[in-house]
Amino acid sequence: MGQNEILFERAQKTIPGGVNSPVRAFRQVGGTPRFVTKAKGPYFWDAEDKRYIDLIMSWGPMIAGHANPEVVEAVKQAAETSFSYGAPTEGEIELAERICELVPSIEQVRMVSSGTEATMSALRLARGYTGRDLIIKFEGCYHGHADSLLVKAGSGLLTFADSTQNAPSSGGVPHDLVKYTLVLPYNDVAALKEVFQKQGDEIAAVIIEPIAGNMNLIKPSAEFLSVLRQLTSQHGSVLIYDEVMTGFRVALGGAQSLQGITPDLTCLGKVMGGGMPMAAFGGKKEIMSRLAPLGNVYQAGTLSGNPVAVAAGLKTLEIVSREGFYECLTGQTEKLMAGLKLAADEAGVPFAVDSVGGMFGFYFANEVPTSFEAVTKTDIEAFKKFFHLMLDQGVYLAPSAYEAGFTSIAHDNAVLEEIITAAKVAFKKL
């Protein structure tokens, strides 16, 4: 038995399923999770000291590469003065100012410690602001594990839950709670118009992944986004962009800067903390002023805006703001996708690819899907085989066909060539 198997067996005795986040368990693809001992740049090493090229990058945050020396130094300096104060710091102000500068739709921002906290708080704020209860989300989108959002949710829930019914995707979620959550198909303009025509004045908010990454990478159509913004404005509903994944990952100003959409509230996370537990939600001052201590919508967090996470976030945002960063990141990601597509074509394997910034998706299908339903019709069995063929060659992909992948600025041409070479071998064996 290898060291990864030994650790996994040991972990299952004290940790449910042996993991602290479900998709890490390899349940969809089978096999044993890799237990990581260290990471540097585009690589990590497992408990058996095998090196892997990392294509999830902690599910997005490590955009500057693992253990980036500048980020590490910033964290060291912050840690020397204490990990947490439970009191305000100047660093929090600096980070808030930087976020508002980079994302103009955010006039004020509140920091929290996780993406779930950000989306949960944004929804509570939207309900408090509008005085309404109903919210709309889209099938296959995942916005964290708050109760009212676990209805036909994406990410790990696509692997573990029965999402065939319009019911909670998780045990422990009351039906009475999710009755206030309406679920629509992603990219379905007609369904959007119909629900607003019937219930528009009851809808507090619409929350959306502006580029979905939790049912693999799915882009919205321009018409879908335009109608969404028009209807929410017309009916006084709050449009919430969940950019926990896409914020500072697809572009410096997030997905909204690429799409020309101004949401009312935005949720951020992952990249903004540089790998530390850090997230935020923000938007129009008029809405944000309803938060305690100014308003009656309560939200609090002992570790919110802690100095170590703030230091990592500030340095990461400084790095990604440098000239040419996103042009390079986007170019490398596109180059990787083109290489994988060519390798699949040469092997005669039906395969489609897509990417935006440092985020990518590939699908064992003849064309890129545009909805959750289309993703479920791709060849999941082929993905599972491909995953293990790549893993055996030292390339670590997301262990689920329902997850987007991520590159970093450290994924240079030599790294891409190694991935593509491994893919050529894998496609020929499928």
XYZ file of N, CA, C and O in Angstrom, residues 128-309:
728
model
N -33.073 42.058 2.633
C -33.313 43.160 3.557
C -33.541 44.476 2.838
O -34.382 45.290 3.241
N -32.834 44.664 1.754
C -32.935 45.903 0.973
C -34.275 46.001 0.238
O -34.904 47.056 0.189
N -34.712 44.872 -0.336
C -35.943 44.891 -1.143
C -37.193 44.587 -0.327
O -38.305 44.915 -0.772
N -37.045 43.951 0.827
C -38.209 43.527 1.599
C -38.935 42.353 0.968
O -40.100 42.091 1.266
N -38.260 41.619 0.088
C -38.851 40.469 -0.601
C -38.139 39.184 -0.185
O -37.028 39.223 0.355
N -38.749 38.046 -0.487
C -38.193 36.756 -0.075
C -37.629 35.913 -1.218
O -36.657 35.180 -1.031
N -38.238 35.972 -2.393
C -37.855 35.069 -3.492
C -36.482 35.405 -4.066
O -36.134 36.584 -4.237
N -35.722 34.349 -4.377
C -34.477 34.534 -5.113
C -34.469 33.578 -6.305
O -35.141 32.548 -6.294
N -33.710 33.942 -7.317
C -33.522 33.087 -8.491
C -32.063 32.689 -8.578
O -31.162 33.528 -8.414
N -31.812 31.401 -8.801
C -30.492 30.925 -9.163
C -30.628 30.065 -10.416
O -31.751 29.819 -10.873
N -29.501 29.612 -10.945
C -29.532 28.858 -12.197
C -28.986 27.450 -12.002
O -28.039 27.221 -11.248
N -29.611 26.526 -12.700
C -29.285 25.110 -12.576
C -27.807 24.859 -12.882
O -27.280 25.307 -13.897
N -27.146 24.137 -11.971
C -25.737 23.812 -12.160
C -24.786 24.843 -11.600
O -23.585 24.592 -11.523
N -25.296 26.003 -11.198
C -24.438 27.014 -10.571
C -24.332 26.725 -9.077
O -25.318 26.381 -8.435
N -23.134 26.876 -8.556
C -22.885 26.641 -7.140
C -22.458 27.952 -6.498
O -21.552 28.631 -6.990
N -23.118 28.312 -5.412
C -22.820 29.576 -4.735
C -22.496 29.354 -3.263
O -22.824 30.168 -2.406
N -21.842 28.239 -2.967
C -21.566 27.924 -1.578
C -22.664 27.073 -0.982
O -23.658 26.765 -1.632
N -22.479 26.697 0.292
C -23.382 25.707 0.875
C -24.397 26.295 1.847
O -24.867 25.602 2.765
N -24.779 27.551 1.662
C -25.887 28.107 2.442
C -27.179 27.398 2.049
O -27.379 27.044 0.883
N -28.065 27.197 3.013
C -29.262 26.374 2.800
C -30.068 26.762 1.562
O -30.428 25.913 0.745
N -30.364 28.040 1.416
C -31.282 28.454 0.353
C -30.669 28.338 -1.042
O -31.364 28.479 -2.047
N -29.365 28.033 -1.116
C -28.708 27.925 -2.415
C -28.468 26.480 -2.849
O -28.005 26.239 -3.958
N -28.773 25.538 -1.969
C -28.520 24.136 -2.300
C -29.721 23.503 -2.988
O -30.298 22.519 -2.538
N -30.083 24.087 -4.124
C -31.152 23.580 -4.967
C -30.589 23.465 -6.379
O -30.171 24.448 -6.966
N -30.540 22.235 -6.880
C -29.937 21.986 -8.202
C -28.597 22.718 -8.327
O -28.338 23.453 -9.284
N -27.764 22.503 -7.323
C -26.482 23.209 -7.267
C -25.409 22.452 -8.031
O -25.503 21.256 -8.245
N -24.374 23.187 -8.407
C -23.279 22.590 -9.161
C -22.161 22.114 -8.257
O -22.345 21.823 -7.084
N -20.949 22.037 -8.818
C -19.737 21.611 -8.141
C -19.891 20.195 -7.603
O -20.447 19.330 -8.256
N -19.398 19.932 -6.386
C -19.418 18.589 -5.837
C -20.802 17.998 -5.729
O -20.965 16.777 -5.757
N -21.818 18.835 -5.616
C -23.178 18.320 -5.481
C -23.638 17.605 -6.745
O -24.534 16.760 -6.689
N -23.049 17.927 -7.887
C -23.413 17.212 -9.114
C -22.945 15.763 -9.053
O -23.486 14.893 -9.715
N -21.931 15.527 -8.264
C -21.427 14.174 -8.096
C -22.217 13.414 -7.040
O -22.486 12.226 -7.169
N -22.626 14.110 -5.974
C -23.150 13.420 -4.802
C -24.661 13.447 -4.650
O -25.215 12.666 -3.896
N -25.352 14.384 -5.305
C -26.779 14.544 -5.025
C -27.645 14.162 -6.219
O -27.215 14.178 -7.358
N -28.882 13.831 -5.908
C -29.889 13.624 -6.940
C -30.523 14.975 -7.242
O -31.335 15.471 -6.471
N -30.132 15.577 -8.350
C -30.654 16.908 -8.673
C -31.718 16.829 -9.771
O -31.946 17.768 -10.499
N -32.356 15.671 -9.874
C -33.391 15.520 -10.904
C -34.697 16.179 -10.481
O -35.559 16.441 -11.300
N -34.848 16.411 -9.185
C -36.067 17.045 -8.700
C -35.760 18.470 -8.252
O -34.663 18.766 -7.814
N -36.761 19.335 -8.340
C -36.590 20.702 -7.863
C -36.759 20.693 -6.347
O -37.763 21.120 -5.800
N -35.773 20.148 -5.688
C -35.783 19.958 -4.248
C -34.374 20.193 -3.743
O -33.438 20.339 -4.538
N -34.158 20.249 -2.432
C -32.809 20.464 -1.918
C -31.813 19.454 -2.476
O -32.120 18.264 -2.575
N -30.627 19.931 -2.840
C -29.573 19.038 -3.319
C -28.796 18.435 -2.163
O -27.858 17.680 -2.384
N -29.153 18.790 -0.948
C -28.448 18.311 0.227
C -29.443 17.932 1.304
O -30.500 18.562 1.449
N -29.101 16.896 2.082
C -29.878 16.601 3.266
C -29.724 17.745 4.271
O -28.742 18.490 4.237
N -30.698 17.866 5.156
C -30.613 18.883 6.186
C -31.107 20.251 5.776
O -31.027 21.209 6.544
N -31.596 20.363 4.537
C -32.124 21.647 4.053
C -33.652 21.565 4.019
O -34.213 20.759 3.292
N -34.352 22.376 4.818
C -35.821 22.305 4.871
C -36.485 22.673 3.546
O -36.068 23.636 2.894
N -37.490 21.928 3.168
C -38.245 22.242 1.959
C -38.883 23.625 2.073
O -38.999 24.348 1.088
N -39.296 23.978 3.273
C -39.939 25.278 3.470
C -38.993 26.428 3.176
O -39.425 27.529 2.833
N -37.689 26.180 3.328
C -36.718 27.233 3.065
C -36.465 27.381 1.572
O -36.468 28.488 1.037
N -36.271 26.246 0.878
C -35.933 26.334 -0.531
C -37.138 26.672 -1.409
O -36.980 26.914 -2.607
N -38.332 26.732 -0.812
C -39.480 27.151 -1.618
C -39.342 28.607 -2.047
O -40.028 29.070 -2.960
N -38.431 29.332 -1.375
C -38.180 30.721 -1.759
C -37.080 30.839 -2.816
O -36.683 31.947 -3.170
N -36.578 29.694 -3.291
C -35.535 29.690 -4.316
C -36.100 29.139 -5.618
O -36.525 27.982 -5.677
N -36.122 29.954 -6.649
C -36.557 29.517 -7.975
C -35.322 29.154 -8.789
O -34.344 29.907 -8.811
N -35.367 28.004 -9.457
C -34.221 27.536 -10.235
C -34.562 27.537 -11.714
O -35.544 26.922 -12.137
N -33.748 28.235 -12.502
C -33.964 28.324 -13.947
C -32.779 27.723 -14.702
O -31.661 27.700 -14.183
N -32.996 27.264 -15.932
C -31.874 26.775 -16.740
C -30.939 27.930 -17.124
O -31.399 29.024 -17.451
N -29.658 27.685 -17.061
C -28.660 28.675 -17.465
C -28.800 28.956 -18.960
O -29.027 28.050 -19.746
N -28.730 30.204 -19.339
C -28.795 30.641 -20.740
C -30.188 30.548 -21.356
O -30.335 30.693 -22.573
N -31.227 30.336 -20.539
C -32.590 30.208 -21.063
C -33.322 31.545 -20.924
O -33.875 31.867 -19.866
N -33.329 32.319 -22.000
C -33.935 33.654 -21.994
C -35.444 33.580 -21.801
O -36.039 34.366 -21.042
N -36.089 32.633 -22.463
C -37.547 32.511 -22.376
C -37.998 32.224 -20.948
O -38.975 32.805 -20.456
N -37.293 31.322 -20.261
C -37.651 30.984 -18.882
C -37.482 32.187 -17.968
O -38.296 32.420 -17.062
N -36.451 32.965 -18.218
C -36.186 34.170 -17.426
C -37.318 35.188 -17.589
O -37.845 35.724 -16.603
N -37.716 35.408 -18.830
C -38.803 36.358 -19.097
C -40.113 35.890 -18.470
O -40.866 36.684 -17.909
N -40.374 34.592 -18.568
C -41.636 34.046 -18.057
C -41.748 34.212 -16.543
O -42.784 34.628 -16.022
N -40.667 33.917 -15.818
C -40.747 33.989 -14.360
C -40.857 35.428 -13.879
O -41.567 35.724 -12.908
N -40.219 36.359 -14.564
C -40.340 37.762 -14.171
C -41.727 38.312 -14.511
O -42.257 39.165 -13.795
N -42.304 37.810 -15.589
C -43.654 38.248 -15.950
C -44.659 37.805 -14.878
O -45.571 38.548 -14.523
N -44.442 36.617 -14.322
C -45.371 36.074 -13.329
C -45.094 36.568 -11.919
O -46.028 36.831 -11.149
N -43.801 36.677 -11.549
C -43.461 36.932 -10.148
C -42.416 38.027 -9.961
O -41.814 38.123 -8.893
N -42.225 38.846 -10.959
C -41.147 39.832 -10.928
C -41.133 40.708 -9.694
O -40.061 41.008 -9.142
N -42.299 41.120 -9.214
C -42.357 42.034 -8.087
C -42.167 41.341 -6.740
O -42.189 41.990 -5.696
N -41.990 40.005 -6.776
C -41.729 39.255 -5.544
C -40.263 38.845 -5.428
O -39.837 38.324 -4.397
N -39.497 39.092 -6.476
C -38.118 38.580 -6.539
C -37.144 39.579 -5.910
O -36.984 40.697 -6.389
N -36.490 39.140 -4.832
C -35.515 39.991 -4.147
C -34.222 40.085 -4.942
O -33.631 41.161 -5.056
N -33.777 38.953 -5.482
C -32.461 38.938 -6.129
C -32.335 37.800 -7.119
O -33.016 36.775 -7.016
N -31.453 38.009 -8.067
C -30.998 36.938 -8.957
C -29.499 36.805 -8.735
O -28.762 37.787 -8.815
N -29.056 35.595 -8.412
C -27.629 35.348 -8.231
C -27.149 34.439 -9.354
O -27.815 33.463 -9.700
N -26.004 34.788 -9.928
C -25.513 34.055 -11.095
C -23.996 33.992 -11.102
O -23.321 34.931 -10.661
N -23.456 32.871 -11.549
C -22.045 32.815 -11.930
C -21.970 33.420 -13.330
O -22.483 32.820 -14.286
N -21.364 34.591 -13.491
C -21.365 35.237 -14.799
C -20.602 34.452 -15.860
O -20.823 34.631 -17.052
N -19.691 33.611 -15.431
C -19.129 32.543 -16.257
C -19.146 31.333 -15.341
O -18.449 31.302 -14.332
N -19.972 30.367 -15.640
C -20.124 29.226 -14.736
C -18.849 28.398 -14.714
O -18.226 28.156 -15.752
N -18.478 27.955 -13.522
C -17.293 27.114 -13.395
C -17.535 25.893 -12.540
O -16.627 25.103 -12.313
N -18.774 25.735 -12.066
C -19.097 24.634 -11.173
C -19.951 23.564 -11.826
O -20.491 22.681 -11.151
N -20.115 23.666 -13.155
C -20.693 22.568 -13.937
C -19.803 22.396 -15.169
O -20.262 22.070 -16.247
N -18.502 22.627 -14.958
C -17.476 22.854 -15.961
C -17.633 24.306 -16.440
O -18.477 25.046 -15.943
N -16.805 24.724 -17.348
C -16.839 26.111 -17.803
C -17.975 26.313 -18.808
O -17.981 25.711 -19.881
N -18.942 27.151 -18.439
C -20.068 27.461 -19.323
C -20.201 28.979 -19.401
O -20.355 29.650 -18.383
N -20.164 29.504 -20.609
C -20.292 30.950 -20.798
C -21.759 31.329 -21.052
O -22.490 30.582 -21.696
N -22.167 32.486 -20.571
C -23.521 32.965 -20.850
C -23.570 33.645 -22.210
O -22.555 34.173 -22.682
N -24.729 33.637 -22.831
C -24.882 34.377 -24.085
C -25.069 35.848 -23.762
O -25.537 36.228 -22.675
N -24.726 36.701 -24.710
C -24.874 38.148 -24.526
C -26.347 38.510 -24.319
O -26.678 39.374 -23.505
N -27.232 37.834 -25.049
C -28.662 38.113 -24.911
C -29.153 37.749 -23.513
O -29.924 38.493 -22.893
N -28.721 36.612 -23.022
C -29.116 36.155 -21.687
C -28.742 37.182 -20.619
O -29.561 37.562 -19.772
N -27.516 37.676 -20.677
C -27.057 38.659 -19.691
C -27.793 39.984 -19.836
O -28.161 40.626 -18.842
N -28.013 40.394 -21.077
C -28.701 41.666 -21.328
C -30.132 41.640 -20.791
O -30.577 42.582 -20.125
N -30.830 40.561 -21.063
C -32.209 40.416 -20.580
C -32.236 40.330 -19.055
O -33.100 40.913 -18.401
N -31.276 39.631 -18.494
C -31.183 39.500 -17.041
C -31.020 40.863 -16.377
O -31.716 41.189 -15.405
N -30.114 41.664 -16.906
C -29.890 43.000 -16.327
C -31.126 43.886 -16.514
O -31.511 44.636 -15.607
N -31.739 43.790 -17.675
C -32.919 44.604 -17.978
C -34.088 44.251 -17.046
O -34.729 45.141 -16.475
N -34.346 42.968 -16.860
C -35.490 42.540 -16.050
C -35.298 42.837 -14.565
O -36.237 43.248 -13.878
N -34.089 42.615 -14.057
C -33.849 42.903 -12.643
C -33.982 44.397 -12.368
O -34.549 44.796 -11.345
N -33.491 45.223 -13.271
C -33.624 46.674 -13.103
C -35.090 47.100 -13.167
O -35.565 47.891 -12.344
N -35.802 46.552 -14.127
C -37.210 46.900 -14.339
C -38.076 46.555 -13.127
O -38.984 47.301 -12.764
N -37.765 45.425 -12.473
C -38.603 44.951 -11.370
C -38.025 45.259 -9.988
O -38.574 44.815 -8.976
N -36.934 46.000 -9.947
C -36.359 46.367 -8.663
C -35.718 45.220 -7.914
O -35.620 45.236 -6.682
N -35.277 44.196 -8.633
C -34.581 43.060 -8.028
C -33.073 43.315 -8.053
O -32.561 43.974 -8.961
N -32.384 42.773 -7.072
C -30.934 42.961 -6.970
C -30.219 41.907 -7.818
O -30.455 40.707 -7.646
N -29.374 42.352 -8.729
C -28.567 41.429 -9.535
C -27.231 41.191 -8.829
O -26.437 42.120 -8.646
N -27.018 39.941 -8.430
C -25.794 39.569 -7.719
C -24.893 38.752 -8.643
O -25.277 37.671 -9.092
N -23.716 39.269 -8.907
C -22.705 38.543 -9.671
C -21.827 37.772 -8.689
O -21.116 38.376 -7.879
N -21.898 36.454 -8.747
C -21.016 35.635 -7.926
C -19.699 35.459 -8.671
O -19.545 34.569 -9.495
N -18.751 36.351 -8.357
C -17.430 36.308 -8.990
C -16.380 35.770 -8.021
O -15.205 36.136 -8.110
N -16.822 34.912 -7.105
C -15.866 34.262 -6.211
C -14.800 33.544 -7.030
O -13.612 33.594 -6.727
N -15.223 32.899 -8.104
C -14.289 32.173 -8.963
C -13.694 33.066 -10.054
O -12.489 33.040 -10.312
N -14.509 33.882 -10.696
C -14.063 34.646 -11.869
C -13.393 35.970 -11.517
O -12.658 36.519 -12.323
N -13.644 36.484 -10.313
C -13.080 37.770 -9.934
C -11.561 37.750 -9.934
O -10.943 36.947 -9.243
N -10.924 38.623 -10.721
C -9.470 38.718 -10.866
C -8.861 37.437 -11.462
O -7.643 37.298 -11.525
N -9.689 36.518 -11.922
C -9.228 35.269 -12.521
C -9.353 35.310 -14.040
O -8.448 34.877 -14.756
N -10.460 35.863 -14.552
C -10.657 35.930 -16.002
C -10.212 37.272 -16.570
O -9.944 37.396 -17.762
N -10.145 38.285 -15.721
C -9.709 39.629 -16.114
C -9.504 40.435 -14.849
O -10.015 40.073 -13.781
N -8.793 41.535 -14.949
C -8.505 42.347 -13.765
C -9.785 42.888 -13.145
O -9.898 42.991 -11.923
N -10.783 43.200 -13.979
C -12.051 43.708 -13.471
C -13.120 42.644 -13.350
O -14.298 42.958 -13.154
N -12.718 41.374 -13.468
C -13.673 40.270 -13.358
C -14.479 40.067 -14.630
O -14.291 40.762 -15.638
N -15.408 39.113 -14.593
C -16.237 38.811 -15.758
C -17.070 40.011 -16.174
O -17.308 40.238 -17.364
N -17.517 40.796 -15.201
C -18.375 41.941 -15.530
C -17.664 42.944 -16.422
O -18.294 43.597 -17.244
N -16.335 43.051 -16.298
C -15.595 43.987 -17.144
C -15.514 43.497 -18.587
O -15.399 44.298 -19.520
N -15.587 42.186 -18.774
C -15.573 41.614 -20.123
C -16.957 41.676 -20.765
O -17.077 41.755 -21.987
N -17.986 41.647 -19.932
C -19.357 41.523 -20.429
C -20.081 42.861 -20.530
O -21.158 42.933 -21.129
N -19.527 43.905 -19.933
C -20.178 45.207 -19.971
C -21.447 45.276 -19.141
O -22.343 46.068 -19.415
N -21.529 44.440 -18.112
C -22.690 44.405 -17.220
C -22.292 45.027 -15.881
O -21.212 44.751 -15.354
N -23.174 45.864 -15.315
C -22.939 46.441 -13.991
C -23.918 45.810 -13.003
O -25.090 46.199 -12.950
N -23.465 44.840 -12.211
C -24.351 44.221 -11.222
C -24.574 45.166 -10.037
O -23.838 46.136 -9.846
N -25.569 44.845 -9.230
C -25.845 45.639 -8.032
C -24.951 45.224 -6.879
O -24.512 46.058 -6.085
N -24.707 43.923 -6.773
C -23.792 43.385 -5.777
C -22.859 42.379 -6.448
O -23.244 41.712 -7.411
N -21.642 42.275 -5.930
C -20.662 41.322 -6.445
C -20.058 40.568 -5.276
O -19.738 41.159 -4.241
N -19.902 39.258 -5.434
C -19.211 38.443 -4.444
C -17.835 38.070 -4.989
O -17.706 37.683 -6.154
N -16.829 38.199 -4.152
C -15.448 37.907 -4.542
C -14.844 36.904 -3.571
O -15.320 36.727 -2.453
N -13.758 36.256 -4.004
C -13.045 35.318 -3.144
C -11.835 34.784 -3.879
O -11.379 35.375 -4.854
N -11.313 33.674 -3.451
C -10.216 32.967 -4.109
C -9.024 33.869 -4.416
O -8.178 34.087 -3.565
N -8.918 34.429 -5.627
C -7.753 35.222 -6.006
C -7.540 36.402 -5.061
O -6.405 36.742 -4.721
N -8.623 37.030 -4.595
C -8.468 38.238 -3.773
C -7.779 37.949 -2.441
O -7.302 38.873 -1.778
N -7.685 36.671 -2.056
C -6.976 36.314 -0.837
C -5.642 35.645 -1.093
O -4.936 35.282 -0.149
N -5.299 35.460 -2.349
C -4.011 34.876 -2.682
C -3.803 33.478 -2.129
O -2.675 33.015 -1.978
N -4.891 32.770 -1.807
C -4.783 31.433 -1.247
C -5.133 31.380 0.221
O -5.295 30.302 0.795
N -5.239 32.532 0.865
C -5.669 32.594 2.261
C -7.203 32.592 2.324
O -7.865 32.971 1.358
N -7.779 32.186 3.474
C -9.247 32.242 3.616
C -9.714 33.698 3.614
O -9.583 34.402 4.614
N -10.233 34.137 2.486
C -10.597 35.543 2.319
C -11.640 35.658 1.220
O -11.513 35.036 0.166
N -12.678 36.431 1.454
C -13.699 36.702 0.450
C -14.332 38.043 0.786
O -13.976 38.682 1.786
N -15.260 38.480 -0.055
C -15.892 39.780 0.171
C -17.171 39.869 -0.643
O -17.361 39.123 -1.604
N -18.042 40.778 -0.246
C -19.184 41.142 -1.081
C -19.315 42.652 -1.027
O -19.029 43.288 -0.011
N -19.719 43.216 -2.157
C -19.821 44.668 -2.207
C -20.668 45.105 -3.377
O -21.060 44.307 -4.225
N -20.945 46.397 -3.428
C -21.756 46.920 -4.516
C -22.175 48.347 -4.252
O -21.420 49.143 -3.665
N -23.389 48.666 -4.664
C -23.897 50.025 -4.537
C -23.931 50.461 -3.067
O -24.364 49.716 -2.193
N -23.493 51.696 -2.831
C -23.472 52.219 -1.466
C -24.871 52.220 -0.856
O -25.045 51.940 0.334
N -25.857 52.491 -1.685
C -27.244 52.523 -1.213
C -27.661 51.188 -0.603
O -28.389 51.133 0.394
N -27.204 50.107 -1.227
C -27.543 48.777 -0.727
C -26.648 48.401 0.455
O -27.122 47.914 1.487
N -25.356 48.657 0.327
C -24.403 48.277 1.368
C -24.663 48.999 2.684
O -24.335 48.488 3.761
N -25.261 50.171 2.616
C -25.531 50.944 3.839
C -26.613 50.303 4.707
O -26.836 50.738 5.844
N -27.277 49.264 4.187
C -28.274 48.552 4.987
C -27.615 47.547 5.950
O -28.287 46.966 6.800
N -26.297 47.352 5.795
C -25.589 46.411 6.672
C -25.363 47.015 8.051
O -25.103 48.215 8.196
N -25.407 46.168 9.083
C -24.996 46.598 10.421
C -23.499 46.981 10.373
O -22.733 46.362 9.632
N -23.062 48.053 11.069
C -23.793 48.758 12.116
C -24.666 49.917 11.618
O -25.325 50.570 12.430
N -24.705 50.143 10.291
C -25.509 51.258 9.781
C -26.979 50.890 9.669
O -27.855 51.700 9.969
N -27.246 49.673 9.189
C -28.621 49.255 8.940
C -29.007 48.048 9.768
O -28.294 47.637 10.689
N -30.141 47.440 9.398
C -30.680 46.342 10.200
C -30.382 44.958 9.648
O -30.922 43.964 10.124
N -29.521 44.863 8.618
C -29.128 43.551 8.081
C -27.827 43.143 8.770
O -26.786 43.769 8.566
N -27.899 42.097 9.583
C -26.741 41.755 10.413
C -25.789 40.815 9.698
O -26.190 39.864 9.036
N -24.516 41.090 9.863
C -23.438 40.236 9.350
C -22.191 40.546 10.165
O -21.902 41.711 10.436
N -21.479 39.515 10.572
C -20.281 39.714 11.375
C -19.321 38.554 11.173
O -19.704 37.496 10.671
N -18.050 38.729 11.568
C -17.074 37.656 11.449
C -15.813 37.984 12.217
O -15.170 39.002 11.950
N -15.449 37.131 13.155
C -14.272 37.373 13.989
C -13.003 37.530 13.163
O -12.169 38.400 13.423
N -12.834 36.683 12.154
C -11.592 36.680 11.371
C -11.691 37.490 10.080
O -10.751 37.491 9.275
N -12.802 38.168 9.865
C -12.972 38.954 8.638
C -11.894 40.025 8.527
O -11.657 40.784 9.466
N -11.238 40.058 7.368
C -10.213 41.068 7.141
C -8.981 40.877 7.999
O -8.275 41.847 8.304
N -8.670 39.629 8.374
C -7.499 39.418 9.232
C -6.224 39.815 8.503
O -6.126 39.729 7.268
N -5.221 40.305 9.229
C -4.062 40.948 8.594
C -3.227 40.044 7.693
O -2.631 40.515 6.725
N -3.180 38.744 7.988
C -2.371 37.838 7.163
C -3.024 37.635 5.797
O -2.365 37.706 4.749
N -4.339 37.395 5.791
C -5.058 37.235 4.528
C -5.058 38.535 3.726
O -4.927 38.519 2.495
